[in-house]
PDB file of C-alpha atoms in Angstrom:
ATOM      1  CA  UNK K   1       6.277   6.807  23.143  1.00  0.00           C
ATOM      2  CA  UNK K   2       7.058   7.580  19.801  1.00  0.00           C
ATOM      3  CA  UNK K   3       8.924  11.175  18.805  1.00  0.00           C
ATOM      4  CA  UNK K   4       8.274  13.339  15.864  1.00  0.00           C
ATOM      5  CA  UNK K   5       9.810  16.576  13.968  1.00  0.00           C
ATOM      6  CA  UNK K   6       7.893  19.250  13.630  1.00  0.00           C
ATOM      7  CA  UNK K   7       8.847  21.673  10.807  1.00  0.00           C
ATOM      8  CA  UNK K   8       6.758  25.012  11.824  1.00  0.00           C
ATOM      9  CA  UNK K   9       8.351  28.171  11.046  1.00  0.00           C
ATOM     10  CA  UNK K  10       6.611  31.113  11.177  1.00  0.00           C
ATOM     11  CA  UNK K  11       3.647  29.067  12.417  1.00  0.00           C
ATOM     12  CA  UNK K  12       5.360  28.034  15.701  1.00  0.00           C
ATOM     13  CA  UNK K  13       4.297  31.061  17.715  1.00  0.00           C
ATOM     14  CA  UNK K  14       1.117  31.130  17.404  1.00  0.00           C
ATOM     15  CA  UNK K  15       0.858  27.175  17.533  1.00  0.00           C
ATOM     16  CA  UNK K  16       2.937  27.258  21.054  1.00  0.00           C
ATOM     17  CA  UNK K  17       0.307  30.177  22.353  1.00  0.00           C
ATOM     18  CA  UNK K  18      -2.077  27.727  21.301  1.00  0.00           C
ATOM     19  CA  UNK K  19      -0.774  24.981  23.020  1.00  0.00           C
ATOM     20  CA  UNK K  20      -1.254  22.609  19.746  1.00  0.00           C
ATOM     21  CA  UNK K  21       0.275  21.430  16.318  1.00  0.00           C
ATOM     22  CA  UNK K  22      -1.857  21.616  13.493  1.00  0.00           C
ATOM     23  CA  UNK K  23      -1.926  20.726  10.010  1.00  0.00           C
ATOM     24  CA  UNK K  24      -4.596  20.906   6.994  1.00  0.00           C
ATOM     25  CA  UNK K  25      -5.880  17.486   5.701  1.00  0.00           C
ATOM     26  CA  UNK K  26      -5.666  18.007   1.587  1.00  0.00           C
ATOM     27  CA  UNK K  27      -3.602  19.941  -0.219  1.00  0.00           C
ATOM     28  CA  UNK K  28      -5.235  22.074  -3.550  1.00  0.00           C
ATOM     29  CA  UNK K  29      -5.075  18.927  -5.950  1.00  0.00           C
ATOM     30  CA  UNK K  30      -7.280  16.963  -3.025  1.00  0.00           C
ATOM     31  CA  UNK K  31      -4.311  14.914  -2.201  1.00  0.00           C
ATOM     32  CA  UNK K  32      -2.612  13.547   1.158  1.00  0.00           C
ATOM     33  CA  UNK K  33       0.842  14.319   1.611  1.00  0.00           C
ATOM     34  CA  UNK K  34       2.908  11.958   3.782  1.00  0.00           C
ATOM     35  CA  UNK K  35       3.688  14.965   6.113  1.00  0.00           C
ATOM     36  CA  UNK K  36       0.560  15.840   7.032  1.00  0.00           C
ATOM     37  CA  UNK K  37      -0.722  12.264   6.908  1.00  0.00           C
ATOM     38  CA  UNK K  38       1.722  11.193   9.792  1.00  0.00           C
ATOM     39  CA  UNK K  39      -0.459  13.534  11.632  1.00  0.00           C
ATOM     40  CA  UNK K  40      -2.901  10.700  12.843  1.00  0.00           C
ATOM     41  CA  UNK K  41       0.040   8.733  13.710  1.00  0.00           C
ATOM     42  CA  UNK K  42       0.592  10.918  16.794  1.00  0.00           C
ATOM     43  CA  UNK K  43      -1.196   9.855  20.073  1.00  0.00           C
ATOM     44  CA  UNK K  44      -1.065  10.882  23.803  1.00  0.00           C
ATOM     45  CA  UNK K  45       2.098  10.983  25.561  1.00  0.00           C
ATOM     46  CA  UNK K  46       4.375  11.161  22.340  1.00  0.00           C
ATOM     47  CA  UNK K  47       7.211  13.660  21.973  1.00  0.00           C
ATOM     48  CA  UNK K  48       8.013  15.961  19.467  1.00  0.00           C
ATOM     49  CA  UNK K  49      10.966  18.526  18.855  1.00  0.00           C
ATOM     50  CA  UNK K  50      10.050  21.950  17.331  1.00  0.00           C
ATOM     51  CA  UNK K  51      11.889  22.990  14.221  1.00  0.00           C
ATOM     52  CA  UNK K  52      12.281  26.620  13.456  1.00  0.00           C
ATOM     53  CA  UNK K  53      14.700  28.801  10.701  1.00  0.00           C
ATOM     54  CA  UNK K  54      17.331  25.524  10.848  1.00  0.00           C
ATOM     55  CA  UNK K  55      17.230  24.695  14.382  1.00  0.00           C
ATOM     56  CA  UNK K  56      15.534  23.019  17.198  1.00  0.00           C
ATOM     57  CA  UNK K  57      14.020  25.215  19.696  1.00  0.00           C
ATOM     58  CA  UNK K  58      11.208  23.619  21.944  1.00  0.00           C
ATOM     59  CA  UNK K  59      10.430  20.282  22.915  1.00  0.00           C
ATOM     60  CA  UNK K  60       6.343  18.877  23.863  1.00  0.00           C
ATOM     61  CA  UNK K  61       4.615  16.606  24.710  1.00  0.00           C
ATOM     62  CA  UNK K  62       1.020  15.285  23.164  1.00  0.00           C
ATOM     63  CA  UNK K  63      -1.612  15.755  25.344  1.00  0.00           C
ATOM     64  CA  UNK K  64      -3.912  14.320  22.972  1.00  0.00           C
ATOM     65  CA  UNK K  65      -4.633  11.380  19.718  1.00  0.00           C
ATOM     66  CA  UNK K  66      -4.731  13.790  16.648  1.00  0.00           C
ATOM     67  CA  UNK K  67      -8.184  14.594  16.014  1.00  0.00           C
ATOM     68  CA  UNK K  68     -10.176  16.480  13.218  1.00  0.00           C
ATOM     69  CA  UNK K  69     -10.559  20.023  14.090  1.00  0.00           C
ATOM     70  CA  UNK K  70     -11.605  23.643  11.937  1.00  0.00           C
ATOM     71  CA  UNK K  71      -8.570  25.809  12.420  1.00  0.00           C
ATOM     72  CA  UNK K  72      -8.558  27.191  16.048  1.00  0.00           C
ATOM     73  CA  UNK K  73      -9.543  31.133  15.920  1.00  0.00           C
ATOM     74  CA  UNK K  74      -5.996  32.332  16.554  1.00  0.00           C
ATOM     75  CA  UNK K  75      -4.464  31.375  13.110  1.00  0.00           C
ATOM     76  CA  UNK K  76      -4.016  34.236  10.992  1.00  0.00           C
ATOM     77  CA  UNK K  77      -5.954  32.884   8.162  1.00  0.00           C
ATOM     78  CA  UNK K  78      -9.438  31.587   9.602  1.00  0.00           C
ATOM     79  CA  UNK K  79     -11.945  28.923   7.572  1.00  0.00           C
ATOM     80  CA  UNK K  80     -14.354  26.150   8.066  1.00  0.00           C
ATOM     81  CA  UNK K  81     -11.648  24.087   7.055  1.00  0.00           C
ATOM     82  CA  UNK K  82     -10.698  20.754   8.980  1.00  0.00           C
ATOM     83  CA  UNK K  83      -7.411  20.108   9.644  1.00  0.00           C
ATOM     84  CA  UNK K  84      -5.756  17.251  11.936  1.00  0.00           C
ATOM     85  CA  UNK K  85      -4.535  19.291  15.607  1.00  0.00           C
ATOM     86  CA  UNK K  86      -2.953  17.766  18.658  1.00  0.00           C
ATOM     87  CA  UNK K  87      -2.814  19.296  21.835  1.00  0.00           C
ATOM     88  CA  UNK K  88       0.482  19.751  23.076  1.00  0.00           C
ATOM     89  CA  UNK K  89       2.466  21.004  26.053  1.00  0.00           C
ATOM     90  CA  UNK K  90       5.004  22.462  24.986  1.00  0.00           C
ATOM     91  CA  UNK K  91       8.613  23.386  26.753  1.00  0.00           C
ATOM     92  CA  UNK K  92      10.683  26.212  24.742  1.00  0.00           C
ATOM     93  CA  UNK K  93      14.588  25.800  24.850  1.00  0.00           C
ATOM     94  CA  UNK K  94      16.515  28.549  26.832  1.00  0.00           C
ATOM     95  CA  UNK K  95      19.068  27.728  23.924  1.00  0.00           C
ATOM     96  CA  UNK K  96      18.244  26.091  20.655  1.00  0.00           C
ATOM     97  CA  UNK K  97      20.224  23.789  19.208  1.00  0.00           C
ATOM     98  CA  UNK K  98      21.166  24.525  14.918  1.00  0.00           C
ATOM     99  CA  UNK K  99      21.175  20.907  13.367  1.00  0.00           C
ATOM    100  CA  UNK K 100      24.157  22.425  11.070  1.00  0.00           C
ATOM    101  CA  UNK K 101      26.148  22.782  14.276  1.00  0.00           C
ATOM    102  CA  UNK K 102      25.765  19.320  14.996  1.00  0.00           C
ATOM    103  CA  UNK K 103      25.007  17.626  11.370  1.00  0.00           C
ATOM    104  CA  UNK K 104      28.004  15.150  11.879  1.00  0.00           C
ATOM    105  CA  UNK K 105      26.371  13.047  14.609  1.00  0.00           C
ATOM    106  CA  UNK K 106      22.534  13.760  13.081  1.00  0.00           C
ATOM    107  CA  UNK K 107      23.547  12.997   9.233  1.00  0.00           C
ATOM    108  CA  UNK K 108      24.389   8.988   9.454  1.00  0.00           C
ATOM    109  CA  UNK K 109      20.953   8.867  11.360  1.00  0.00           C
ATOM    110  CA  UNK K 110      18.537  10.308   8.941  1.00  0.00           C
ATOM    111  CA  UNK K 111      16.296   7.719   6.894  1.00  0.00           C
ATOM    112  CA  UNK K 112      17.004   7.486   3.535  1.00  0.00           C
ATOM    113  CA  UNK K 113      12.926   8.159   2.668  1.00  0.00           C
ATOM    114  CA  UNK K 114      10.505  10.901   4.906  1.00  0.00           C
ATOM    115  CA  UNK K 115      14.039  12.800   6.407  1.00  0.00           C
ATOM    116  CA  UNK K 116      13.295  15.825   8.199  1.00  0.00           C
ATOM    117  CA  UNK K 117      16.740  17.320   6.949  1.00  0.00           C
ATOM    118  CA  UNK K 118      18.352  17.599   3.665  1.00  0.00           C
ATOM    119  CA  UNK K 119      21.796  16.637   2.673  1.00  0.00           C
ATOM    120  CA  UNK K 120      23.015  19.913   3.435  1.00  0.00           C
ATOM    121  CA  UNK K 121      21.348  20.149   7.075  1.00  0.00           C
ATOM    122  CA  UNK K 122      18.465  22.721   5.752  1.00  0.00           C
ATOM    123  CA  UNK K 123      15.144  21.545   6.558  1.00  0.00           C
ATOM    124  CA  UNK K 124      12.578  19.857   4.447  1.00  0.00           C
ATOM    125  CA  UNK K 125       9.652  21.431   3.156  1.00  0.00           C
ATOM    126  CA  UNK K 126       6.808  19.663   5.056  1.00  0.00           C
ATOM    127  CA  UNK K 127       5.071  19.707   8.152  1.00  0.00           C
ATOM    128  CA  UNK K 128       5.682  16.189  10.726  1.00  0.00           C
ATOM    129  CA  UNK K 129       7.979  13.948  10.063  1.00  0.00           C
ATOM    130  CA  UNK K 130       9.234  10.332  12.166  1.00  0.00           C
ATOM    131  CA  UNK K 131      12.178  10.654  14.361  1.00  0.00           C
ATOM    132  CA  UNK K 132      14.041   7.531  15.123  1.00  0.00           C
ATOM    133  CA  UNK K 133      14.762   6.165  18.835  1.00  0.00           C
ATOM    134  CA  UNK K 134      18.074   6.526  18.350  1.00  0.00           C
ATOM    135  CA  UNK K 135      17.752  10.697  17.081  1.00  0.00           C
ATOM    136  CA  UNK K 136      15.891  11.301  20.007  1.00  0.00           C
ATOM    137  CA  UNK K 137      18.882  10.457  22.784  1.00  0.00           C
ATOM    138  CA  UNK K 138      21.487  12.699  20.616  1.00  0.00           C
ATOM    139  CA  UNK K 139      18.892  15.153  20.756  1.00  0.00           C
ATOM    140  CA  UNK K 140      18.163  14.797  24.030  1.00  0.00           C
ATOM    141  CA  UNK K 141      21.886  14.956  24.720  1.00  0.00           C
ATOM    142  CA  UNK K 142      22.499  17.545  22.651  1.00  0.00           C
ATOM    143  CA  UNK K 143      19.972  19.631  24.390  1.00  0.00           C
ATOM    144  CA  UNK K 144      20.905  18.497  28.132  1.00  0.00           C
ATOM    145  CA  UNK K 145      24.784  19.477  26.783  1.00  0.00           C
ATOM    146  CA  UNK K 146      23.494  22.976  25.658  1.00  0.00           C
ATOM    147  CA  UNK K 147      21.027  23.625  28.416  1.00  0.00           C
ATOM    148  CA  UNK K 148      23.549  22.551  31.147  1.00  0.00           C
ATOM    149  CA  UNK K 149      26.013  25.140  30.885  1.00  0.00           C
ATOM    150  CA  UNK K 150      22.983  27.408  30.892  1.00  0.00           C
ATOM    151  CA  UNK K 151      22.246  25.880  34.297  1.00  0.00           C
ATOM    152  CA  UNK K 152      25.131  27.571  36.294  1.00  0.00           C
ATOM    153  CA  UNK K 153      24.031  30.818  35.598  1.00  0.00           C
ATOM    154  CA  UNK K 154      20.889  29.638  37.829  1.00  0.00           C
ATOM    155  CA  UNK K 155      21.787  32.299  40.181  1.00  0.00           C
ATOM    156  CA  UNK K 156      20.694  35.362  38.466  1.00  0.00           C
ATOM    157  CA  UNK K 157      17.584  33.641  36.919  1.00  0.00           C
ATOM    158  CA  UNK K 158      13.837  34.062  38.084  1.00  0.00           C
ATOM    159  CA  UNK K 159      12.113  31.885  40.376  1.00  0.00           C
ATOM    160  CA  UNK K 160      10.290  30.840  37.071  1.00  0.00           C
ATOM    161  CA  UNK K 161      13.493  30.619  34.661  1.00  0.00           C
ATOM    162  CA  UNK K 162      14.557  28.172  37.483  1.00  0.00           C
ATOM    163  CA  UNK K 163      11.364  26.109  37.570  1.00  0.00           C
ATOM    164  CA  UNK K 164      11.379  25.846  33.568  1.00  0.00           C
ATOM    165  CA  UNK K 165      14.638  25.021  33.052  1.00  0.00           C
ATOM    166  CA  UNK K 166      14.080  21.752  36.153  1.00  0.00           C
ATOM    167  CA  UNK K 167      10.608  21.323  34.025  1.00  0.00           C
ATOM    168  CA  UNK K 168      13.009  20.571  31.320  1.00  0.00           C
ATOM    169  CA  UNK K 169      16.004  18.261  32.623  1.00  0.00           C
ATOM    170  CA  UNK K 170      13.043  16.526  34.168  1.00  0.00           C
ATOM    171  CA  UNK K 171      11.479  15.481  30.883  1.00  0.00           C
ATOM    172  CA  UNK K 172      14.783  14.826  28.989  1.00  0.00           C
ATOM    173  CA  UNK K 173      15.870  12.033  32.102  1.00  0.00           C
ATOM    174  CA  UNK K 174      12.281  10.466  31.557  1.00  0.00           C
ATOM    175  CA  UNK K 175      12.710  10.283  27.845  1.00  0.00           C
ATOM    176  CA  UNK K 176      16.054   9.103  28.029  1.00  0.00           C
ATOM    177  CA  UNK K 177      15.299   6.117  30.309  1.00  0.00           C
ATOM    178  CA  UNK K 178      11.751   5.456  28.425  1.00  0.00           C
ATOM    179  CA  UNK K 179      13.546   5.147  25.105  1.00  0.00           C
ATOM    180  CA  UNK K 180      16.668   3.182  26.328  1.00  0.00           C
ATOM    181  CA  UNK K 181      14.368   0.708  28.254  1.00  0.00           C
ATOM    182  CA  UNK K 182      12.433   0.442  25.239  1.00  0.00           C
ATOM    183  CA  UNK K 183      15.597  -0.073  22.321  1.00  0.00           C
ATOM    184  CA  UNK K 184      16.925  -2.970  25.023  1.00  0.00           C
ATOM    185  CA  UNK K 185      13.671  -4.641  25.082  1.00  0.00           C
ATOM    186  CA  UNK K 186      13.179  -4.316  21.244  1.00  0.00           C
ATOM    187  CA  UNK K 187      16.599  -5.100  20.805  1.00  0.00           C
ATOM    188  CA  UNK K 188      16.215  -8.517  23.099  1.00  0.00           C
ATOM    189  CA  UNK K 189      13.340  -9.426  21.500  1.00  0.00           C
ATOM    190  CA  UNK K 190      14.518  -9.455  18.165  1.00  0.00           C
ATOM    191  CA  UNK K 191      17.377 -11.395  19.041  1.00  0.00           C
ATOM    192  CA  UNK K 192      15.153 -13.914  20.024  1.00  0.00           C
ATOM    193  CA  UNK K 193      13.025 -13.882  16.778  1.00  0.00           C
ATOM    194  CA  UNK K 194      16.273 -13.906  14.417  1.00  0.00           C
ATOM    195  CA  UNK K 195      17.516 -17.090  16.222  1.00  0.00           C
ATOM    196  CA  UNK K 196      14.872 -18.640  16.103  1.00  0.00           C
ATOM    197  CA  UNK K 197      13.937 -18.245  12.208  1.00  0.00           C
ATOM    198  CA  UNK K 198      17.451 -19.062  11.142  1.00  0.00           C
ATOM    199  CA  UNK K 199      18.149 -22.158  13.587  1.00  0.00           C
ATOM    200  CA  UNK K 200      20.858 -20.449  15.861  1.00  0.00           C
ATOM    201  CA  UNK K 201      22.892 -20.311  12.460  1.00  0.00           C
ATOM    202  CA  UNK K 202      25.140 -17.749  10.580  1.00  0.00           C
ATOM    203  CA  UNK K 203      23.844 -18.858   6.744  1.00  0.00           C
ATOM    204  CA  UNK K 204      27.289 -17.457   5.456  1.00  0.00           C
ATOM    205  CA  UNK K 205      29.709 -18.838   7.453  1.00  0.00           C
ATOM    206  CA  UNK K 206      27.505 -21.697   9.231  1.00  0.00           C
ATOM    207  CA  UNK K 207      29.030 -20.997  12.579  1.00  0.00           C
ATOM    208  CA  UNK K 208      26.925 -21.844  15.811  1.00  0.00           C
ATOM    209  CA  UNK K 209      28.261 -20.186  18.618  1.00  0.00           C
ATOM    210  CA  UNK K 210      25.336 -18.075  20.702  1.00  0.00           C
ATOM    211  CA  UNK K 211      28.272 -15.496  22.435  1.00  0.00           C
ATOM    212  CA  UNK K 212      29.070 -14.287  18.545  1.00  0.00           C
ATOM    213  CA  UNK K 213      25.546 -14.229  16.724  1.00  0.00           C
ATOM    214  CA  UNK K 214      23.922 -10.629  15.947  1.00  0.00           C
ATOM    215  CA  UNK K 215      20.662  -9.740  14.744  1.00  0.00           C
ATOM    216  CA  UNK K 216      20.655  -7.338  12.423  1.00  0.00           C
ATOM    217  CA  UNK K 217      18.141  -5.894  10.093  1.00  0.00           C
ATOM    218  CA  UNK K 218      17.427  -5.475   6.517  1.00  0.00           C
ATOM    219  CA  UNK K 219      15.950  -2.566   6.629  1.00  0.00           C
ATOM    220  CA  UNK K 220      17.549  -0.445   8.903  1.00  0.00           C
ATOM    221  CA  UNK K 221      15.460   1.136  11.898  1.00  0.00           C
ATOM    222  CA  UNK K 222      15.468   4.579  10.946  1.00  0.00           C
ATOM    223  CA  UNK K 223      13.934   3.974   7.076  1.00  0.00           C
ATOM    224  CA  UNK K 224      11.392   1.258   8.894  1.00  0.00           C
ATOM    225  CA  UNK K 225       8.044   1.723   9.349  1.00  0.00           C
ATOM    226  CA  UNK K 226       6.407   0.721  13.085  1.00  0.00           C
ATOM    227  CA  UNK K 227       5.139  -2.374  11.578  1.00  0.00           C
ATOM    228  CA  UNK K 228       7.882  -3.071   9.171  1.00  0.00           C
ATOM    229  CA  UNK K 229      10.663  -2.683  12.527  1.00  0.00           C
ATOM    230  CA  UNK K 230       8.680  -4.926  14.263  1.00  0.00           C
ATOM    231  CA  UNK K 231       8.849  -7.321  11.907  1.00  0.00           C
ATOM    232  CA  UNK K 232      10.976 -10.313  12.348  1.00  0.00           C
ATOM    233  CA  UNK K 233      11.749 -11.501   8.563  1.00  0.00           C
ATOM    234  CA  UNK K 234      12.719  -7.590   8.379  1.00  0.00           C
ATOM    235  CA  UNK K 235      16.480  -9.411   9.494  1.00  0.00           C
ATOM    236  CA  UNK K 236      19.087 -12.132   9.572  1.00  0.00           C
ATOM    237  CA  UNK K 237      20.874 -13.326  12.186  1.00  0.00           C
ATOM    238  CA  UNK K 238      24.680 -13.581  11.025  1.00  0.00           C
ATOM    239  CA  UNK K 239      28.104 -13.931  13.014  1.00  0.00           C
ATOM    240  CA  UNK K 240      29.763 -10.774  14.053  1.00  0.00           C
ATOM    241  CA  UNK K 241      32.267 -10.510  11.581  1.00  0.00           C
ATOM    242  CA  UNK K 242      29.398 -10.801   8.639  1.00  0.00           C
ATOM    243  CA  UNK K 243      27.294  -9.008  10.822  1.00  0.00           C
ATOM    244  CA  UNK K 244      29.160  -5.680  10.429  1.00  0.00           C
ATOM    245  CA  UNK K 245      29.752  -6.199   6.928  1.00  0.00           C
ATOM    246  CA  UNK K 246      25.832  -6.309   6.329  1.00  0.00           C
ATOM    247  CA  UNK K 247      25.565  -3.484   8.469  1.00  0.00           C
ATOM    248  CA  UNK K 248      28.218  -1.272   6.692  1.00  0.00           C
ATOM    249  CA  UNK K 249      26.699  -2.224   2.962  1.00  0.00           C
ATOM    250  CA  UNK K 250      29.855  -4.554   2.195  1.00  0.00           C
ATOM    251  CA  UNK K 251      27.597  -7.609   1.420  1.00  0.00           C
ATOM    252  CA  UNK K 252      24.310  -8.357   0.854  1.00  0.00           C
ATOM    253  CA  UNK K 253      21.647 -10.494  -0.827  1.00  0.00           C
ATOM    254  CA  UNK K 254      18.977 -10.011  -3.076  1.00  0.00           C
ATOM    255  CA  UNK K 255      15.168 -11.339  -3.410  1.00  0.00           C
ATOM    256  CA  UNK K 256      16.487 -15.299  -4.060  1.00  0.00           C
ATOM    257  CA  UNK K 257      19.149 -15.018  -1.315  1.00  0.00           C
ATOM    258  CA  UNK K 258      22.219 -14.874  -3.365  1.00  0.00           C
ATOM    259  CA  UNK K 259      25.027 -12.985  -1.583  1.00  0.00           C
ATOM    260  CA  UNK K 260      26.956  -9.750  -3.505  1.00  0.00           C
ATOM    261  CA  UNK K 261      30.503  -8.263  -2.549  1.00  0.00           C
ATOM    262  CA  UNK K 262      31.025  -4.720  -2.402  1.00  0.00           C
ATOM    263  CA  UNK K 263      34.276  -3.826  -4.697  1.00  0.00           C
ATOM    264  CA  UNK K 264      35.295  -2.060  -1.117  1.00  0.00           C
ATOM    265  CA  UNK K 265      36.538  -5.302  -0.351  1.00  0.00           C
ATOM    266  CA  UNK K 266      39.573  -6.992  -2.028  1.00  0.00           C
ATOM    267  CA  UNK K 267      38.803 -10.320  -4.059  1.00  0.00           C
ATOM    268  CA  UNK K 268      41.987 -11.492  -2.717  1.00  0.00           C
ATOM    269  CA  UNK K 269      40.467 -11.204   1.225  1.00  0.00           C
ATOM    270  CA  UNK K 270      37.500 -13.323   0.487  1.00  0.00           C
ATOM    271  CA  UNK K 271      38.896 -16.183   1.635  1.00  0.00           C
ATOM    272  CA  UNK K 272      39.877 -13.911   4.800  1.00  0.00           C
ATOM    273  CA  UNK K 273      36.166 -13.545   5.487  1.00  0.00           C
ATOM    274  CA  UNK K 274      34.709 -16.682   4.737  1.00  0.00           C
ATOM    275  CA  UNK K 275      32.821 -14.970   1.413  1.00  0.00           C
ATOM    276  CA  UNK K 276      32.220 -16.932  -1.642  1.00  0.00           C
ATOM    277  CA  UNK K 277      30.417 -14.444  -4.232  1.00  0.00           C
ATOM    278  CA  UNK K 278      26.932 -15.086  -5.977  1.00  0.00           C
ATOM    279  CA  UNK K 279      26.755 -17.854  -2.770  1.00  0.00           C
ATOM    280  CA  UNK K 280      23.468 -18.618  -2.098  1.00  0.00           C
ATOM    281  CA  UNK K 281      21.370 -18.630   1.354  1.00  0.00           C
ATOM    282  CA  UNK K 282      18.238 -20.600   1.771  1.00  0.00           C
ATOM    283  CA  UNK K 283      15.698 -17.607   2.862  1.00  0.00           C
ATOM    284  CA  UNK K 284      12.118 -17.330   3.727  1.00  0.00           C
ATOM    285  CA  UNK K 285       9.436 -15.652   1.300  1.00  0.00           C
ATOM    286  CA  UNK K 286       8.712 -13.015   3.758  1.00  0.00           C
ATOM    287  CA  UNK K 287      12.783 -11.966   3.595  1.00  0.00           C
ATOM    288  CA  UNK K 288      12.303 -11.128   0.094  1.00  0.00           C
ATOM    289  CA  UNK K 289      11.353  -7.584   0.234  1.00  0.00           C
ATOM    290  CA  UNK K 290      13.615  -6.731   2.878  1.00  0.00           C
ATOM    291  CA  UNK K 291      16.621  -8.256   1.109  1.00  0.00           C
ATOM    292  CA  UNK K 292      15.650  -6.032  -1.748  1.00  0.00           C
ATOM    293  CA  UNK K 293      15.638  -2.828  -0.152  1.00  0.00           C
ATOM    294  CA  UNK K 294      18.955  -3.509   1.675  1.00  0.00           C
ATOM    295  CA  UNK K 295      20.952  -4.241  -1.913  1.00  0.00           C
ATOM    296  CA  UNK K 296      18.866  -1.151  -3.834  1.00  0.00           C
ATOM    297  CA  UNK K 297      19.642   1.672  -0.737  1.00  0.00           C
ATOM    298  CA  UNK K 298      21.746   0.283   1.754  1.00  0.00           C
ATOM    299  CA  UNK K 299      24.586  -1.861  -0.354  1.00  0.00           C
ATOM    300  CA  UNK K 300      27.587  -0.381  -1.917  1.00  0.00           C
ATOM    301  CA  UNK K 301      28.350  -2.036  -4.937  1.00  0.00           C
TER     302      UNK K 301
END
């Protein structure tokens, strides 16, 4: 299962009546914008959170692969022309969530290419755009957190109101165990792969103790592409000390594998963390583009 934003607006009634997202193919200059693209990336059983005037306010759930369609007859404006639709079942919020609200737990998660938000929590213009494993479960949590209190008033609620607001606690607890299963599994697996390429080793620090090694990658999740997060010389396997320092853009290495020191960190701790600048690591070729895009977006110099 794979999740998605949906920016909609005033479309989102009429697409929820509907039961579908939709998007045109080209826009005027016969061109394919990434956000309507990532369209055909959407298949049966993914999820996708409904954006509307800054906040969240339905959840659904792909019923359908994206297919080529002419613009069902309810849209306002009605053509011949083809557009990519999914069908979707879709589960309105009793309350929304604003992202502004909650922009200090969503902002370190955003990728730094194809976000659905902008630095000041508005929304992007656009139509679909990814939403990372780890989004999901603080939106899911977010919404269960919301939704919850909403739950006690049960009482003086329809038979209906009841059923839909079960419908949706239901869906969030199979979402939340579907994407934790699947972030352990990735997570194990990569492991695996990082120890593997660099011989059980940290290349900084050359200690070999299993208990202490981390994988981490080069790319970060949340900017990665499916294949490119799957992708085992998308990573380096480093001691847990180095580990966080890679992670937090205090060190890093470029295309030949040389390392570079943040000026965050005092010349006089080197020493202190085993660092020895312009030190280089034997990589492999396929690192090299990784390595890259950690020191250009991820490192701070």
């Amino acid at each position: 299962m794979r999740s998605f934003i949906v920016m909609q607006g005033e479309t989102y009634e009429e697409d929820k009546d509907l039961g579908i997202i939709w998007s045109p193919i080209y826009d005027k200059a016969g061109l394919e914008p990434h956000f309507w693209s990532r369209m055909k990336q959407v298949k049966k059983g993914d999820l996708i959170f409904h954006y509307v005037k800054g906040a969240i306010v339905a959840m659904s759930i792909a019923q359908s692969d994206c297919r080529e369609e002419v613009k069902p007859v309810l849209f306002r404006l009605q053509t011949e022309e083809k557009g990519h639709v999914v069908q979707t079942t879709y589960y309105p919020l009793e309350i929304s969530f604003i992202i502004r609200d909650f922009w200090q737990e969503i902002h370190p998660l955003l990728p730094a290419k194809y976000s659905a938000f902008q630095d000041d929590a508005s929304g992007n213009n656009g139509y679909l755009y990814p939403c990372s494993e780890e989004m999901t479960l603080i939106f899911s949590r977010i919404i269960r957190s919301l939704n919850k209190e909403n739950e006690e008033q049960q009482l003086s609620l329809s038979i209906d109101d009841i059923q839909q607001t079960n419908s949706l606690f239901s869906l969030l607890d199979r979402i939340d165990v579907q994407v934790k299963m699947h972030l352990q599994q990735e997570q194990s697996h990569f492991l695996e792969q990082q120890r593997t390429l660099w011989q059980e080793r940290c290349p900084i620090c050359d200690i070999h103790l299993p208990a202490l090694m981390q994988a981490t990658h080069a790319k970060p999740i949340k900017d990665s592409l499916l294949e490119e997060k799957n992708d085992p010389y998308n990573g380096i396997l480093l001691c847990a000390n180095h580990a966080i320092l890679y992670e937090e853009g205090l060190i890093t290495f470029d295309g030949s594998g040389r390392l570079h020191i943040s000026q965050q960190i005092d010349p006089e701790d080197y020493s202190k963390f085993q660092l020895i600048q312009n030190k280089k690591i034997k990589i492999h070729p396929e690192n090299k583009s990784y390595f890259r895009w950690h020191k250009r977006y991820h490192f701070h110099p």
